[in-house]
Every structure is written in C-alpha cells, then in structure tokens.
PDB file of C-alpha atoms in Angstrom:
ATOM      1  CA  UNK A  21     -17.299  21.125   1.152  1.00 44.00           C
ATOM      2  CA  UNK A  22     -13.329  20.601   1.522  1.00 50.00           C
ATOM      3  CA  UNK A  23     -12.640  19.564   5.135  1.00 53.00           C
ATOM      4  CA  UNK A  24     -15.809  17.439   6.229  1.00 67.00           C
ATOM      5  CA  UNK A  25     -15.074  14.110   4.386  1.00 70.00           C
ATOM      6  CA  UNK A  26     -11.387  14.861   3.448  1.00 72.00           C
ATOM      7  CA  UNK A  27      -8.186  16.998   3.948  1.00 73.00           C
ATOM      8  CA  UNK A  28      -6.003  17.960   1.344  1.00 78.00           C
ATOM      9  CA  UNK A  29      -2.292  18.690   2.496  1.00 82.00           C
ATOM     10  CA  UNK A  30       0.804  19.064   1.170  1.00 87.00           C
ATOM     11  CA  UNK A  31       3.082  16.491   3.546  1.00 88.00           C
ATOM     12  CA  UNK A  32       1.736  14.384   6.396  1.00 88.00           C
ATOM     13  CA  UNK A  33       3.887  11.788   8.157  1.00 93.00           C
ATOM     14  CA  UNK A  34       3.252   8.742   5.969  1.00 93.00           C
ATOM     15  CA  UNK A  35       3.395   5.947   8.711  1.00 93.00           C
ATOM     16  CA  UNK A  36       1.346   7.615  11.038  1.00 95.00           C
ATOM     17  CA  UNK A  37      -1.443   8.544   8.519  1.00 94.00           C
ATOM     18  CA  UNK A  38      -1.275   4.720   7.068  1.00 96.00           C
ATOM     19  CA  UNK A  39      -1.827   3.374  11.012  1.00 95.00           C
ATOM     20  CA  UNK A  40      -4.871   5.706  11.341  1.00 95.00           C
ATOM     21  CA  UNK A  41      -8.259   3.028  11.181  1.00 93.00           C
ATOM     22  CA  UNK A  42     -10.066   5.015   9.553  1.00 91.00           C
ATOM     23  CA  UNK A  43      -7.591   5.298   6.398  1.00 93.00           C
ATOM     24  CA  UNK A  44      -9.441   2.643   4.014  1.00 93.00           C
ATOM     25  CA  UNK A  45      -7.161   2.988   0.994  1.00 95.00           C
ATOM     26  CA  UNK A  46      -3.749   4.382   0.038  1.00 96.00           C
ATOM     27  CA  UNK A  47      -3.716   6.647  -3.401  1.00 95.00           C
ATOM     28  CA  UNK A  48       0.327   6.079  -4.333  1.00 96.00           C
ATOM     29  CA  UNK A  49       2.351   6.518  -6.945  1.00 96.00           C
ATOM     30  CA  UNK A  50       4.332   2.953  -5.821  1.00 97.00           C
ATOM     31  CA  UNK A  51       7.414   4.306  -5.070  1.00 97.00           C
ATOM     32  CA  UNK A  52       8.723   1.201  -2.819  1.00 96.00           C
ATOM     33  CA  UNK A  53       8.756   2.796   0.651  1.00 96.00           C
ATOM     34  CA  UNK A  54       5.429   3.797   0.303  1.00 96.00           C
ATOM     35  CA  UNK A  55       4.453  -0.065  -0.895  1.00 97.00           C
ATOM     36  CA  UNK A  56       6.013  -1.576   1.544  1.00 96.00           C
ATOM     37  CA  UNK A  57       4.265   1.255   4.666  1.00 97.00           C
ATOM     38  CA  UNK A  58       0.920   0.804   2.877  1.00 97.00           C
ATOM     39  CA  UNK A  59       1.656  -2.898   3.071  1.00 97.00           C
ATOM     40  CA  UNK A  60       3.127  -2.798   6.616  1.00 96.00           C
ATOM     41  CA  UNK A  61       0.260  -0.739   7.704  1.00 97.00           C
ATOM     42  CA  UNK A  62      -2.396  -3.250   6.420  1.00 97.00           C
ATOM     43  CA  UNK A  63      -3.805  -0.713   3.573  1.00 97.00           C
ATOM     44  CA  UNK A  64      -5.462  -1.507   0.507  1.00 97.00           C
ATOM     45  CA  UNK A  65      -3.729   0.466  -2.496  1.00 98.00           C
ATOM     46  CA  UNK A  66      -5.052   2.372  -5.455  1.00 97.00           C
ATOM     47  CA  UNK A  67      -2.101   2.798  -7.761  1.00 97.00           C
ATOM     48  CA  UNK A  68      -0.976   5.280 -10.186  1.00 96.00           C
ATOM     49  CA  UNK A  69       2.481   4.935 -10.944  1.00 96.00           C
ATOM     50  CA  UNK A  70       4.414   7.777 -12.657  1.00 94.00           C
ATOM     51  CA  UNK A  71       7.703   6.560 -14.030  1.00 93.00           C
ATOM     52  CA  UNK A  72      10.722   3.584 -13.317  1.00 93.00           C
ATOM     53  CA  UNK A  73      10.468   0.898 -10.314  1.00 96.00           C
ATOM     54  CA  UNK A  74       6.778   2.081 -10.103  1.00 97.00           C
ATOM     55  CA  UNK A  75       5.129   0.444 -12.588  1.00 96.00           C
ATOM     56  CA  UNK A  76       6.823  -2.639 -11.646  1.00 97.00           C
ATOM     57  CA  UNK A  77       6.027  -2.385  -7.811  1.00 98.00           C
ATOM     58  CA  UNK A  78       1.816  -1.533  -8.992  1.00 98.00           C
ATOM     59  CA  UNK A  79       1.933  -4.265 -11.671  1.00 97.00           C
ATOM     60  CA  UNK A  80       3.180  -6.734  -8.712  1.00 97.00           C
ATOM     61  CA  UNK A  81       0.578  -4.914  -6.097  1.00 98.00           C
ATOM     62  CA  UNK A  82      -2.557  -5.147  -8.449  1.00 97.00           C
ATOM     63  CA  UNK A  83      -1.663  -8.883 -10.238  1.00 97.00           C
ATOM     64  CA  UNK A  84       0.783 -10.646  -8.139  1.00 98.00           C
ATOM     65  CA  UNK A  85       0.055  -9.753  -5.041  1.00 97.00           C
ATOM     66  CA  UNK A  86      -3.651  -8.440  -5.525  1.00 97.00           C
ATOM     67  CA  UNK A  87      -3.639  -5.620  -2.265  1.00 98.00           C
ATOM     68  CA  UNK A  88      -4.545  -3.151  -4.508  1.00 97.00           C
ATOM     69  CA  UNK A  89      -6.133  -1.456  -8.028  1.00 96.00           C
ATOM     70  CA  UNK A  90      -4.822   0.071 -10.783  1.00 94.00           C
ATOM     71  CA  UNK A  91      -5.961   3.403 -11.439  1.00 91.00           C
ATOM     72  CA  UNK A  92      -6.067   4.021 -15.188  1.00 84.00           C
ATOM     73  CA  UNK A  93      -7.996   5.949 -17.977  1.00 76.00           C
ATOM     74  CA  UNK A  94      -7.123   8.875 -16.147  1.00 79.00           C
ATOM     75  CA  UNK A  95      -8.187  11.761 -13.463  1.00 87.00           C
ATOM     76  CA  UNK A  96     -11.721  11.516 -14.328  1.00 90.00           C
ATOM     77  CA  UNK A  97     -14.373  11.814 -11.090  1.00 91.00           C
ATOM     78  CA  UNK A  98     -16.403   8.979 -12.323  1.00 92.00           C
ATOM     79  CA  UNK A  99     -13.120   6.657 -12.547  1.00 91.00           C
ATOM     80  CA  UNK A 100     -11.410   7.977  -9.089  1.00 92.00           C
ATOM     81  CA  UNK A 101     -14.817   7.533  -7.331  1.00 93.00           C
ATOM     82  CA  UNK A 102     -15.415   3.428  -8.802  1.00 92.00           C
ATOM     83  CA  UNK A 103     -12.116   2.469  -8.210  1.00 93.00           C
ATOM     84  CA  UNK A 104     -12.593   4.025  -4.443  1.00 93.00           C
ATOM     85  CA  UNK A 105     -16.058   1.775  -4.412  1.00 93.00           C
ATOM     86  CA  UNK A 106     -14.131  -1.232  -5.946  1.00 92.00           C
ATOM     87  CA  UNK A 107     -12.228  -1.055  -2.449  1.00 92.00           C
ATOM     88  CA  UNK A 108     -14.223   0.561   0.348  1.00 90.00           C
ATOM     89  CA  UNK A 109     -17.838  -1.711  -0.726  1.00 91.00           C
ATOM     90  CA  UNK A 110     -17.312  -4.307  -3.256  1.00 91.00           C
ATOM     91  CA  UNK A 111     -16.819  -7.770  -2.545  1.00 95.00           C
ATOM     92  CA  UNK A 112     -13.030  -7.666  -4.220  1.00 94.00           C
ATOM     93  CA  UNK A 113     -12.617  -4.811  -1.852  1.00 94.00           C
ATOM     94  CA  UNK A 114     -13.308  -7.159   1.091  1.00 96.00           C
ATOM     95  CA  UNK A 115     -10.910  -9.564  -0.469  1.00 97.00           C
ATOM     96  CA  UNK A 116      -7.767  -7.290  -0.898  1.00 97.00           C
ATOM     97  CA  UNK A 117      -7.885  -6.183   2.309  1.00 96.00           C
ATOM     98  CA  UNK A 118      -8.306  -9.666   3.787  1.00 97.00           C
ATOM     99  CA  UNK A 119      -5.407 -10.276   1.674  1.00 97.00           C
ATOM    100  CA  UNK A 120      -3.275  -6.901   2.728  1.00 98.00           C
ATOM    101  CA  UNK A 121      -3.523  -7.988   6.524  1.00 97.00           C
ATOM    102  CA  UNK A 122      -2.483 -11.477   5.879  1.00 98.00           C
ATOM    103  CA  UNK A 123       0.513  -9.566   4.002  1.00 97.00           C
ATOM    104  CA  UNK A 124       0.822  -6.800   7.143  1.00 97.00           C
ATOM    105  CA  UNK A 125       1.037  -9.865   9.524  1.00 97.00           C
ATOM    106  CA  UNK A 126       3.702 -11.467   7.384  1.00 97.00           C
ATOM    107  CA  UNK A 127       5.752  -8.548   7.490  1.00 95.00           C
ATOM    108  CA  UNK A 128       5.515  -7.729  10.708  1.00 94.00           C
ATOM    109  CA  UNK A 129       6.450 -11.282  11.815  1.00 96.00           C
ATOM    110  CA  UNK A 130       9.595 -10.700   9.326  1.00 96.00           C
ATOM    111  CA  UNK A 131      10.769  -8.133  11.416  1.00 93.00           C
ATOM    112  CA  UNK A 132      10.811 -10.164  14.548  1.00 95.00           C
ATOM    113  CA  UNK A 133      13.220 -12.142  16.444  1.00 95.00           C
ATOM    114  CA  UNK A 134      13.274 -14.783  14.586  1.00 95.00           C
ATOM    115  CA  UNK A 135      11.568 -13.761  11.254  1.00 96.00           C
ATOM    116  CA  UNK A 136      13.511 -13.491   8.071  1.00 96.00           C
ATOM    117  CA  UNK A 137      14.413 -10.028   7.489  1.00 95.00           C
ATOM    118  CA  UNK A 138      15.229 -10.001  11.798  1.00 96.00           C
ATOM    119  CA  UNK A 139      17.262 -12.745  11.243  1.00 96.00           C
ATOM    120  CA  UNK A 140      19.192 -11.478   7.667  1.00 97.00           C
ATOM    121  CA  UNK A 141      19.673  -8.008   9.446  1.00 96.00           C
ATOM    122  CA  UNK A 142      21.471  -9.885  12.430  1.00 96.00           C
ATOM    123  CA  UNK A 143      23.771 -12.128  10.136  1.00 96.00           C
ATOM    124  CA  UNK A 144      24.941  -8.888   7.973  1.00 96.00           C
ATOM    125  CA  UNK A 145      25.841  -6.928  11.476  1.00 96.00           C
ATOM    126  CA  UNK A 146      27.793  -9.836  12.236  1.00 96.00           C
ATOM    127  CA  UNK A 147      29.271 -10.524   9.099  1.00 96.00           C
ATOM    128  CA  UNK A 148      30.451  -6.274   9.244  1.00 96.00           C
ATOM    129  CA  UNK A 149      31.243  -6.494  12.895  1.00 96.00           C
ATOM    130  CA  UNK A 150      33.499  -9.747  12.623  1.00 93.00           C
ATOM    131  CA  UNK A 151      35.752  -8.085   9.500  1.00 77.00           C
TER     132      UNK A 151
END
C-alpha cells in the first residue's frame, strides 16, 4: 500500500527532505552535491552510482569514509531491503551513522567563522576584491 510507509515523487527539495528526522538513509546516485547534503544533513547513504565522479565519490563514502553502503547485484527486493536493514538495525548501521554525525558536525563547523572552508571563502573574496 503506496503512501503509508513511503512516497514516491518525482522532485522534492533535497535539503529539506535530508533535515527531516525521520529520513534514516539517503538512496543516491553520488553525484557530489548530493554527498556532501546527505553528509551535511547527518544521513547514512546507500549508494548506487551511475557513471563518472560517482563511483569515485561512493567508493570514498562506503571505504574511506564508511557513512554509507554500496548497493550492488542489482534492483532485486531481497538486496534493496538487506542493505536498508544493514543501516536502519544492524550494529554497522549504528556505526555509520555515529560516524555520519561526527562528519555533519565537522562540516558544519567548516562553515563557521573560523572553520576552514569559512575561512578559505573569506581569503578568496579578498584576494578578488583587492585586484
């Protein structure tokens, strides 16, 4: 029964959806925005990358990073609904997204006077605004 446990749409705004608490995982393709909103948002991915960057950004989500899974051997229920469990109930699941929020607070502190990307952003407008 479509609509009780889950909507299907075809556009939602992204960063809005991600902040909701009761989103427990992000299903993404691993474009880099949507890494980095899962990421700032504190969400746990399941990846399925299609083509370039992606596989690249979901190799360094699922084994470098560990904040998410790799979805492979297909579309199959049985394989959508483990990797889902591996998240929402395992014990790994409990680790990634202990791991995601230590990685949401790190970005978020970034972005902050005084945090790294805050601080890069302010030298390039000064760099532009003294030419």
């Amino acid at each position: 029964m479509l609509g009780v446990r889950g909507h299907i749409v075809k556009w939602a705004p992204q960063l809005e959806v991600l902040a909701h608490p009761a989103v427990g995982a992000f299903w993404t393709h691993n474009g880099w925005n949507s890494t980095l909103e899962s990421i700032c948002a504190g969400v746990p991915m399941i990846c399925m990358p299609c083509f370039t960057d992606q596989f690249v950004n979901a190799r360094y989500v699922t084994h470098v990073w560990t904040v998410g899974v790799q979805l492979e051997n297909g579309l199959e229920r049985k394989t959508i609904e483990e990797v889902i469990r591996r998240l929402i109930e395992d014990e790994e699941g409990e680790e990634i997204r202990n791991r995601v929020e230590d990685f949401k607070e790190k970005a978020n502190f970034s972005m902050r006077s005084g945090g790294s990307s805050y601080e890069t952003l302010e030298s390039l407008i000064s760099c532009i605004s003294s030419s």
